[in-house]
Amino acid sequence: MSAAAASPAPAADLNGARGLIATALALGTFMQVLDTTIANVSIPTIAGNLGVSSDQGTWVITSFAVANGISVPLTGWLMQRYGVVRTFVVSVLLFTIASFLCGIAWSLPSLIAFRVLQGAVSGPMIPGSQALLISIFPPHKKGAALAVWSMTTLVAPICGPILGGYISDNYSWPWIFLINVPVGLFCAFVCWQGMKHRETPMRKLPIDSIGLALLVVWVGSLQIMLDKGKDEDWFASTFIVVLAVVAVIGFIAFMIWELGEKHPIIDLSLFRNRNFAIGTLALCLGYAIFFGAVVLQPLWMQTWLGYNATWAGFVAAPSGVVAVLLSPLIGKNIGKFDARLFATASFVVFAVSYFMRAGYTADASFGAYVMPLLVQGIGMSMFFVSMLAILLDGVPDAQVPAASGLSNFLRITAGSFSTSIVTTFWDRHAALHQTRLAEASSVYDPSLTQALDTLQSGGLSEPQALGALTHVLGGQAYLMSALDFFWICGWLCLISIVFVWMARRPHGPVHAAAAD
């Protein structure tokens, strides 16, 4: 069934409600991104309450990631078939219902099933909010719209562990899902009331069922492999090897099929646009580096420095505050200068932040841990808005939702790769450092002997004293591994600048979405 939507209302019609609609759209993005990280710190609590092991509890994360990874690339097709506004609002409502069901889940299988539903229906939320935010602002304010969107996308992963830890520590874990209900209802109501008259034309598109099936197979296999690889010791596990083989074969078959399909489920022709291809590559590299640190630093602080989830989150919180304060200023000026300059500045600032973190010590003060993240906040305010200005340059209006969905899918996948690579690197590099530190230690070393004597004089037995020193050795090894990671990230950020300047200079205002 094909239907033509009413033509979009003049921009003036939205003048009074634009701020409220923009807030609702930003909340939709924030809510979805938040749910990718908020459950991570609550897994031990959830597993304990449901009577399962923490390893089994990690399926709460994996199930959401797999379903979301499959649904995000379908955004372009869904929005052409049902309209941008309708697709977004329905997605938000279904996400809200799924969040409520997660909150009342009575067992691990039921929670996993509801998380699969939550991930599957949330795919259009991020691309939809981005496209609609751009569409409701006049051309000279498109940069500001992207700034609002990028602000929520970068701040939400930081807020997730803080909220998740605080709720788990002070209330009960179902509330990490139930808090979505009032936000989701508000977002859906405001967006529908404010934008239903701006619905885009709908087209009766055939379903590329084979392409969809291949997408489900290779993306599902890849996400499960990335999420469970570390627990299964990667390719030492037959399970992981099988998933890797299925993912590679499925991906190759998917590419061959989609390139020859008249109505593909994913529009790969977007990569013919140089700025989209290079901009997406730079976006994925930058986000992978950023997200790897978002995962590693709280994990290190909770495991070895004695911080709880809430305080580890508070260390990162100031960077989000800085990004929130500066993003509107960047968005206001992004159209006046070459967006590649802002992108370059963001990577340089990120590099400075990582090099500062490479000087961390285990006994540093709270302020010393916060300072590099304040610097990172400056880079965050420029990163997304400049990347989007580059990758959307030259993309026809009708393809913006598809471009947004595809770039977000690749960004999310890059984040999954980053999480798996970073945690594996951290553990294995720490083991290497611990071996070297142990080799440098000896019972004939006076400093070691003195430390043992001091501990034993304090009331510890010899095995207990050796155990305490071994723990200190482990802490130093993991600290050194974290510092190596931050150092590598700093150089990767500087290398990424090369890709920014391989793109053309963006010209003209940021594209409106199909709603324009």
XYZ file of C-alpha atoms in Angstrom:
516
model
C 0.000 0.000 0.000
C 1.533 3.298 -1.085
C 0.473 6.614 0.322
C 1.645 10.146 -0.102
C 2.109 12.153 3.006
C 1.052 15.707 3.371
C 3.661 18.168 2.320
C 5.815 19.449 5.147
C 4.578 22.445 7.002
C 6.568 25.633 6.716
C 9.400 25.967 9.191
C 7.567 28.853 10.813
C 4.855 26.451 11.956
C 7.387 24.838 14.255
C 8.906 27.999 15.697
C 7.012 27.775 18.964
C 7.398 24.015 19.421
C 10.842 23.475 17.892
C 12.659 23.567 21.222
C 10.280 21.068 22.824
C 10.436 18.718 19.820
C 14.237 18.950 19.710
C 14.353 18.074 23.429
C 12.082 15.069 22.901
C 14.161 13.837 19.944
C 17.371 14.270 21.921
C 15.842 12.322 24.824
C 14.944 9.521 22.416
C 18.582 9.270 21.333
C 19.821 9.555 24.901
C 17.487 6.816 26.135
C 18.518 4.348 23.430
C 22.268 4.939 23.764
C 21.989 4.849 27.550
C 20.524 1.351 27.401
C 23.595 0.036 25.595
C 25.728 0.721 28.693
C 23.448 1.125 31.722
C 23.054 -2.618 32.288
C 26.787 -3.368 32.109
C 27.621 -2.415 35.703
C 24.436 -4.045 37.010
C 25.083 -7.543 35.667
C 26.352 -8.987 39.007
C 23.261 -7.606 40.789
C 20.863 -8.872 38.106
C 22.526 -12.298 38.015
C 22.412 -12.595 41.797
C 18.742 -11.631 42.026
C 17.756 -14.039 39.255
C 19.833 -16.881 40.684
C 22.276 -17.298 37.785
C 26.025 -16.821 37.309
C 27.546 -13.558 36.084
C 28.676 -15.337 32.900
C 25.063 -16.234 32.144
C 24.028 -12.704 33.065
C 26.193 -11.214 30.295
C 23.596 -12.467 27.798
C 21.526 -9.492 28.984
C 24.097 -7.300 27.184
C 24.760 -9.619 24.260
C 21.087 -10.126 23.376
C 20.456 -6.372 23.132
C 23.619 -5.769 21.083
C 22.826 -8.532 18.578
C 19.211 -7.449 18.005
C 20.140 -3.773 17.793
C 23.017 -4.464 15.405
C 20.631 -6.237 13.035
C 17.869 -3.627 13.176
C 19.912 -0.410 12.760
C 20.829 -1.017 9.085
C 17.147 -1.588 8.241
C 16.294 2.017 9.130
C 16.512 3.361 5.577
C 14.106 0.752 4.213
C 11.635 1.149 7.087
C 11.531 4.937 6.788
C 10.951 4.829 3.043
C 8.213 2.221 3.496
C 6.354 3.758 6.471
C 7.610 7.352 6.744
C 10.289 8.859 8.977
C 8.001 10.257 11.687
C 5.801 7.185 11.955
C 8.770 4.800 12.041
C 10.511 6.801 14.753
C 7.449 7.237 16.980
C 6.422 3.570 16.718
C 10.009 2.551 17.466
C 10.033 4.722 20.621
C 6.683 3.316 21.805
C 7.770 -0.289 21.243
C 11.084 0.427 22.989
C 9.146 1.840 25.950
C 6.950 -1.269 26.145
C 10.013 -3.527 25.876
C 11.732 -1.544 28.667
C 8.701 -2.054 30.920
C 8.753 -5.794 30.176
C 12.484 -5.934 31.020
C 11.701 -4.242 34.323
C 9.125 -6.856 35.281
C 11.081 -9.858 33.945
C 10.731 -12.829 36.302
C 13.671 -14.963 35.102
C 16.833 -14.729 33.007
C 15.242 -16.276 29.875
C 12.356 -13.792 30.049
C 14.753 -10.868 30.554
C 16.885 -11.983 27.587
C 13.781 -12.329 25.404
C 12.625 -8.817 26.323
C 16.128 -7.422 25.757
C 16.099 -8.961 22.272
C 12.786 -7.205 21.648
C 14.161 -3.957 23.074
C 17.216 -4.095 20.814
C 15.226 -5.086 17.734
C 12.684 -2.257 17.943
C 15.235 0.427 18.886
C 17.146 0.339 15.597
C 15.410 3.366 13.981
C 15.638 5.552 17.102
C 19.126 7.004 16.632
C 19.002 7.526 12.833
C 15.389 8.723 13.092
C 16.117 11.298 15.768
C 19.101 12.544 13.774
C 17.118 12.896 10.546
C 14.158 14.574 12.246
C 16.325 16.984 14.242
C 17.966 18.159 11.030
C 14.614 18.473 9.274
C 12.939 20.805 11.800
C 15.694 23.434 11.738
C 16.172 25.990 8.957
C 19.317 25.583 6.800
C 21.439 28.040 8.775
C 20.752 26.122 12.006
C 21.414 22.586 10.750
C 24.786 22.593 12.504
C 23.092 23.404 15.804
C 20.721 20.480 15.248
C 23.630 18.109 14.708
C 25.303 19.507 17.824
C 22.233 18.651 19.924
C 22.192 15.142 18.490
C 25.927 14.539 18.919
C 25.832 15.875 22.467
C 23.324 13.230 23.583
C 25.087 10.436 21.680
C 28.423 11.100 23.371
C 27.156 11.905 26.863
C 24.813 8.905 27.180
C 27.579 6.219 27.255
C 29.223 8.153 30.095
C 25.979 8.524 32.048
C 25.057 4.850 31.622
C 27.529 3.416 34.165
C 26.798 6.262 36.608
C 23.029 5.729 36.540
C 23.340 1.947 36.402
C 25.704 1.881 39.367
C 23.695 4.369 41.419
C 20.369 2.611 40.800
C 21.834 -0.828 41.530
C 23.549 0.411 44.701
C 20.598 2.380 46.091
C 17.408 0.910 44.592
C 16.728 -2.299 42.647
C 17.932 -3.292 39.183
C 14.486 -3.254 37.424
C 14.567 0.537 37.670
C 17.412 0.738 35.151
C 14.765 -0.268 32.606
C 11.635 1.243 34.163
C 13.076 4.788 34.072
C 12.650 4.613 30.285
C 8.859 4.418 30.518
C 7.959 8.054 31.336
C 10.756 9.353 29.075
C 9.616 7.185 26.175
C 5.963 8.195 26.519
C 6.901 11.885 26.634
C 9.174 11.554 23.604
C 6.609 9.669 21.500
C 3.728 12.019 22.393
C 5.636 15.246 21.714
C 7.184 14.009 18.467
C 3.894 12.720 17.063
C 1.913 15.807 18.016
C 4.587 18.139 16.727
C 5.621 16.346 13.541
C 2.795 14.174 12.244
C 1.955 16.862 9.681
C 5.546 16.644 8.387
C 5.420 12.967 7.487
C 7.477 11.942 4.467
C 6.063 10.201 1.379
C 5.803 6.432 1.671
C 6.781 3.978 -1.031
C 5.689 0.397 -1.426
C 9.077 -1.290 -1.429
C 9.516 -5.046 -1.845
C 11.188 -6.819 1.059
C 14.644 -8.150 0.233
C 14.018 -11.293 2.248
C 17.238 -13.065 1.261
C 19.303 -9.962 2.046
C 17.522 -9.633 5.397
C 18.151 -13.304 6.256
C 21.845 -12.997 5.378
C 22.074 -9.788 7.439
C 20.579 -11.547 10.475
C 23.025 -14.456 10.102
C 26.291 -12.567 9.718
C 25.561 -9.655 12.065
C 24.140 -11.979 14.731
C 27.167 -14.293 14.507
C 29.592 -11.366 14.585
C 27.990 -9.701 17.616
C 27.829 -12.927 19.630
C 31.454 -13.667 18.717
C 32.591 -10.212 19.851
C 30.583 -10.273 23.079
C 31.472 -13.831 24.140
C 34.944 -14.141 22.618
C 36.914 -13.079 25.678
C 34.939 -15.379 28.000
C 35.512 -18.323 25.630
C 39.259 -17.592 25.101
C 38.640 -16.501 21.530
C 39.778 -18.893 18.813
C 40.755 -21.584 21.283
C 36.991 -22.186 21.439
C 35.225 -24.175 18.731
C 32.093 -22.098 19.393
C 33.914 -18.849 18.552
C 35.601 -20.359 15.485
C 32.241 -21.515 14.113
C 30.720 -18.064 14.720
C 33.668 -16.402 12.955
C 33.361 -18.685 9.921
C 29.606 -18.118 9.718
C 30.080 -14.347 10.046
C 32.708 -14.196 7.264
C 30.819 -16.433 4.847
C 27.540 -14.680 5.638
C 29.112 -11.256 5.087
C 30.592 -12.243 1.711
C 27.288 -13.754 0.563
C 25.432 -10.667 1.806
C 27.709 -8.286 -0.121
C 27.409 -10.300 -3.336
C 23.633 -10.464 -3.034
C 23.096 -6.805 -2.126
C 25.310 -5.510 -4.946
C 23.178 -7.387 -7.451
C 19.754 -6.750 -5.863
C 17.428 -4.173 -7.435
C 15.858 -3.249 -4.062
C 18.580 -4.004 -1.486
C 17.817 -3.990 2.226
C 20.916 -1.772 2.690
C 21.875 0.851 0.119
C 25.573 0.141 -0.466
C 25.663 2.700 -3.290
C 26.189 5.316 -0.569
C 29.854 4.311 -0.455
C 30.333 5.721 -3.956
C 30.197 9.109 -2.242
C 33.798 9.803 -1.195
C 32.881 11.902 1.804
C 30.411 9.340 3.090
C 32.933 6.501 2.771
C 35.885 8.379 4.292
C 33.781 10.236 6.859
C 32.225 6.982 8.067
C 35.688 5.395 8.342
C 36.986 8.326 10.423
C 33.816 8.282 12.549
C 34.215 4.570 13.277
C 37.913 4.904 14.151
C 37.327 7.865 16.446
C 34.321 6.276 18.139
C 36.131 2.945 18.608
C 39.008 4.731 20.354
C 36.621 6.807 22.472
C 34.380 3.876 23.410
C 37.339 1.636 24.266
C 38.429 4.150 26.909
C 34.837 4.527 28.141
C 34.842 0.767 28.787
C 38.373 0.357 30.141
C 38.812 3.239 32.579
C 35.789 2.471 34.846
C 36.658 -1.247 34.684
C 40.229 -0.567 35.795
C 39.161 1.824 38.546
C 36.586 -0.594 39.947
C 38.810 -3.663 39.712
C 42.089 -2.309 41.035
C 41.641 1.154 42.548
C 38.730 0.474 44.895
C 36.195 2.766 43.197
C 32.576 1.631 43.108
C 30.508 1.922 39.918
C 29.021 5.275 40.899
C 32.324 6.996 41.699
C 34.051 5.524 38.663
C 31.248 7.089 36.650
C 31.686 10.432 38.400
C 35.277 10.557 37.169
C 33.980 10.600 33.593
C 30.972 12.830 34.228
C 32.765 16.205 33.907
C 33.726 15.418 30.309
C 30.023 15.127 29.507
C 29.316 18.459 31.197
C 32.011 20.185 29.120
C 30.630 18.619 25.934
C 27.104 19.785 26.763
C 28.286 23.354 27.374
C 30.423 23.625 24.240
C 28.350 21.661 21.691
C 25.842 24.484 20.981
C 28.725 26.887 20.312
C 30.377 24.426 17.921
C 27.087 23.708 16.167
C 26.435 27.403 15.676
C 29.770 27.884 13.906
C 30.266 24.578 12.076
C 28.811 26.000 8.852
C 31.085 29.068 8.878
C 34.358 27.123 8.704
C 35.742 23.992 7.110
C 34.307 21.056 9.103
C 37.622 19.236 8.621
C 39.265 21.814 10.884
C 36.838 20.974 13.699
C 37.378 17.247 13.098
C 41.157 17.713 13.217
C 40.896 19.745 16.408
C 38.736 17.048 18.026
C 41.284 14.318 17.259
C 44.153 16.498 18.529
C 42.295 17.205 21.781
C 41.458 13.500 22.163
C 45.158 12.682 21.674
C 46.176 15.222 24.336
C 43.641 13.665 26.740
C 45.001 10.156 26.141
C 48.628 11.234 26.530
C 47.651 12.887 29.832
C 46.050 9.622 30.956
C 49.216 7.759 29.994
C 50.759 9.502 33.013
C 48.249 8.151 35.559
C 49.519 6.625 38.799
C 47.698 4.169 41.046
C 47.695 6.590 43.986
C 46.592 9.672 42.020
C 43.857 11.877 43.455
C 40.291 12.038 42.169
C 41.094 15.392 40.543
C 44.106 13.952 38.726
C 41.892 11.283 37.149
C 39.249 13.857 36.184
C 41.512 16.443 34.502
C 42.270 14.486 31.275
C 38.553 13.773 30.918
C 37.750 17.479 31.147
C 40.115 17.939 28.201
C 38.358 15.052 26.415
C 35.043 16.889 26.798
C 36.347 19.678 24.548
C 37.064 17.131 21.817
C 33.691 15.453 22.330
C 31.899 18.732 21.617
C 33.476 18.867 18.144
C 33.804 15.235 17.141
C 30.344 14.029 16.143
C 29.052 17.240 14.629
C 32.122 17.597 12.386
C 32.095 13.932 11.377
C 28.418 14.106 10.433
C 28.921 17.315 8.470
C 31.630 15.525 6.456
C 29.928 12.184 5.864
C 26.507 13.647 4.976
C 28.017 16.091 2.473
C 26.769 15.242 -1.006
C 24.214 12.677 0.208
C 20.819 13.338 -1.482
C 18.054 14.296 0.951
C 16.093 11.143 0.177
C 19.064 8.982 1.203
C 19.879 10.749 4.481
C 17.902 8.288 6.685
C 19.607 5.344 4.963
C 23.010 7.039 5.304
C 22.347 7.756 8.961
C 21.262 4.173 9.631
C 24.274 2.677 7.840
C 26.836 4.992 9.465
C 25.332 4.350 12.905
C 25.354 0.594 12.325
C 29.052 0.717 11.434
C 29.755 2.996 14.409
C 28.012 0.590 16.808
C 29.887 -2.371 15.279
C 33.168 -0.475 15.683
C 32.269 0.015 19.353
C 31.691 -3.733 19.738
C 35.055 -4.528 18.142
C 36.700 -1.944 20.368
C 35.218 -3.392 23.570
C 36.397 -6.906 22.720
C 39.867 -5.842 21.570
C 40.477 -3.463 24.486
C 39.490 -5.846 27.284
C 41.514 -8.681 25.718
C 44.531 -6.410 25.187
C 44.314 -5.152 28.763
C 44.269 -8.641 30.303
C 46.956 -10.144 28.085
C 49.272 -7.148 28.236
C 48.877 -7.080 32.027
C 49.914 -10.756 32.143
C 53.025 -9.854 30.143
C 53.884 -6.988 32.505
C 53.242 -9.177 35.550
C 55.640 -11.819 34.221
C 58.353 -9.216 33.683
C 57.793 -7.690 37.122
C 57.968 -11.140 38.721
C 61.201 -11.884 36.850
C 62.676 -8.654 38.213
C 61.724 -9.624 41.785
C 63.732 -11.968 43.955
C 63.711 -13.195 47.532
C 67.238 -11.810 47.678
C 66.016 -8.322 46.774
C 66.374 -6.192 49.944
C 63.328 -4.058 49.139
C 61.158 -7.179 48.722
C 62.497 -8.698 51.920
C 61.867 -5.456 53.782
C 58.294 -5.273 52.473
C 57.621 -8.851 53.591
C 59.077 -8.151 57.034
C 56.929 -5.015 57.383
C 53.754 -6.889 56.486
C 54.554 -9.778 58.827
C 55.322 -7.396 61.667
C 51.844 -5.962 61.093
C 50.301 -9.342 61.914
C 50.206 -11.135 58.541
C 51.522 -14.640 58.108
C 54.164 -15.254 55.454
C 51.632 -16.644 52.878
C 49.336 -13.692 53.570
C 52.205 -11.229 53.111
C 53.200 -12.890 49.841
C 49.580 -12.764 48.719
C 49.371 -9.042 49.501
C 52.540 -8.339 47.521
C 51.249 -10.454 44.629
C 48.082 -8.350 44.586
C 50.164 -5.169 44.503
C 52.202 -6.670 41.643
C 48.969 -7.427 39.766
C 47.725 -3.888 40.317
C 50.958 -2.457 38.917
C 50.775 -4.781 35.894
C 47.213 -3.724 35.076
C 48.142 -0.068 35.589
C 51.031 -0.419 33.135
C 48.750 -2.167 30.648
C 46.182 0.643 30.912
C 48.902 3.254 30.375
C 50.082 1.380 27.271
C 46.524 1.431 25.971
C 46.125 5.182 26.532
C 49.458 5.841 24.824
C 48.406 3.801 21.776
C 45.047 5.612 21.662
C 46.811 8.975 21.597
C 48.826 8.028 18.526
C 45.811 6.442 16.818
C 43.928 9.724 17.212
C 46.747 11.618 15.495
C 46.900 9.029 12.692
C 43.122 9.339 12.170
C 43.584 12.984 11.136
C 44.986 11.704 7.826
C 41.585 10.238 6.925
C 39.820 13.513 7.724
C 41.868 15.345 5.092
C 41.247 12.665 2.481
C 37.628 13.900 2.371
C 36.440 16.881 0.331
C 35.651 20.106 2.099
C 31.902 20.029 2.888
C 30.007 22.731 1.014
C 26.686 24.359 1.793
C 24.378 23.778 4.757
C 23.997 20.397 6.334
C 21.476 18.318 4.443
C 17.931 18.088 5.640
C 16.369 14.698 6.000
C 13.832 13.240 3.651
C 11.169 15.171 5.562
C 12.435 18.286 3.797
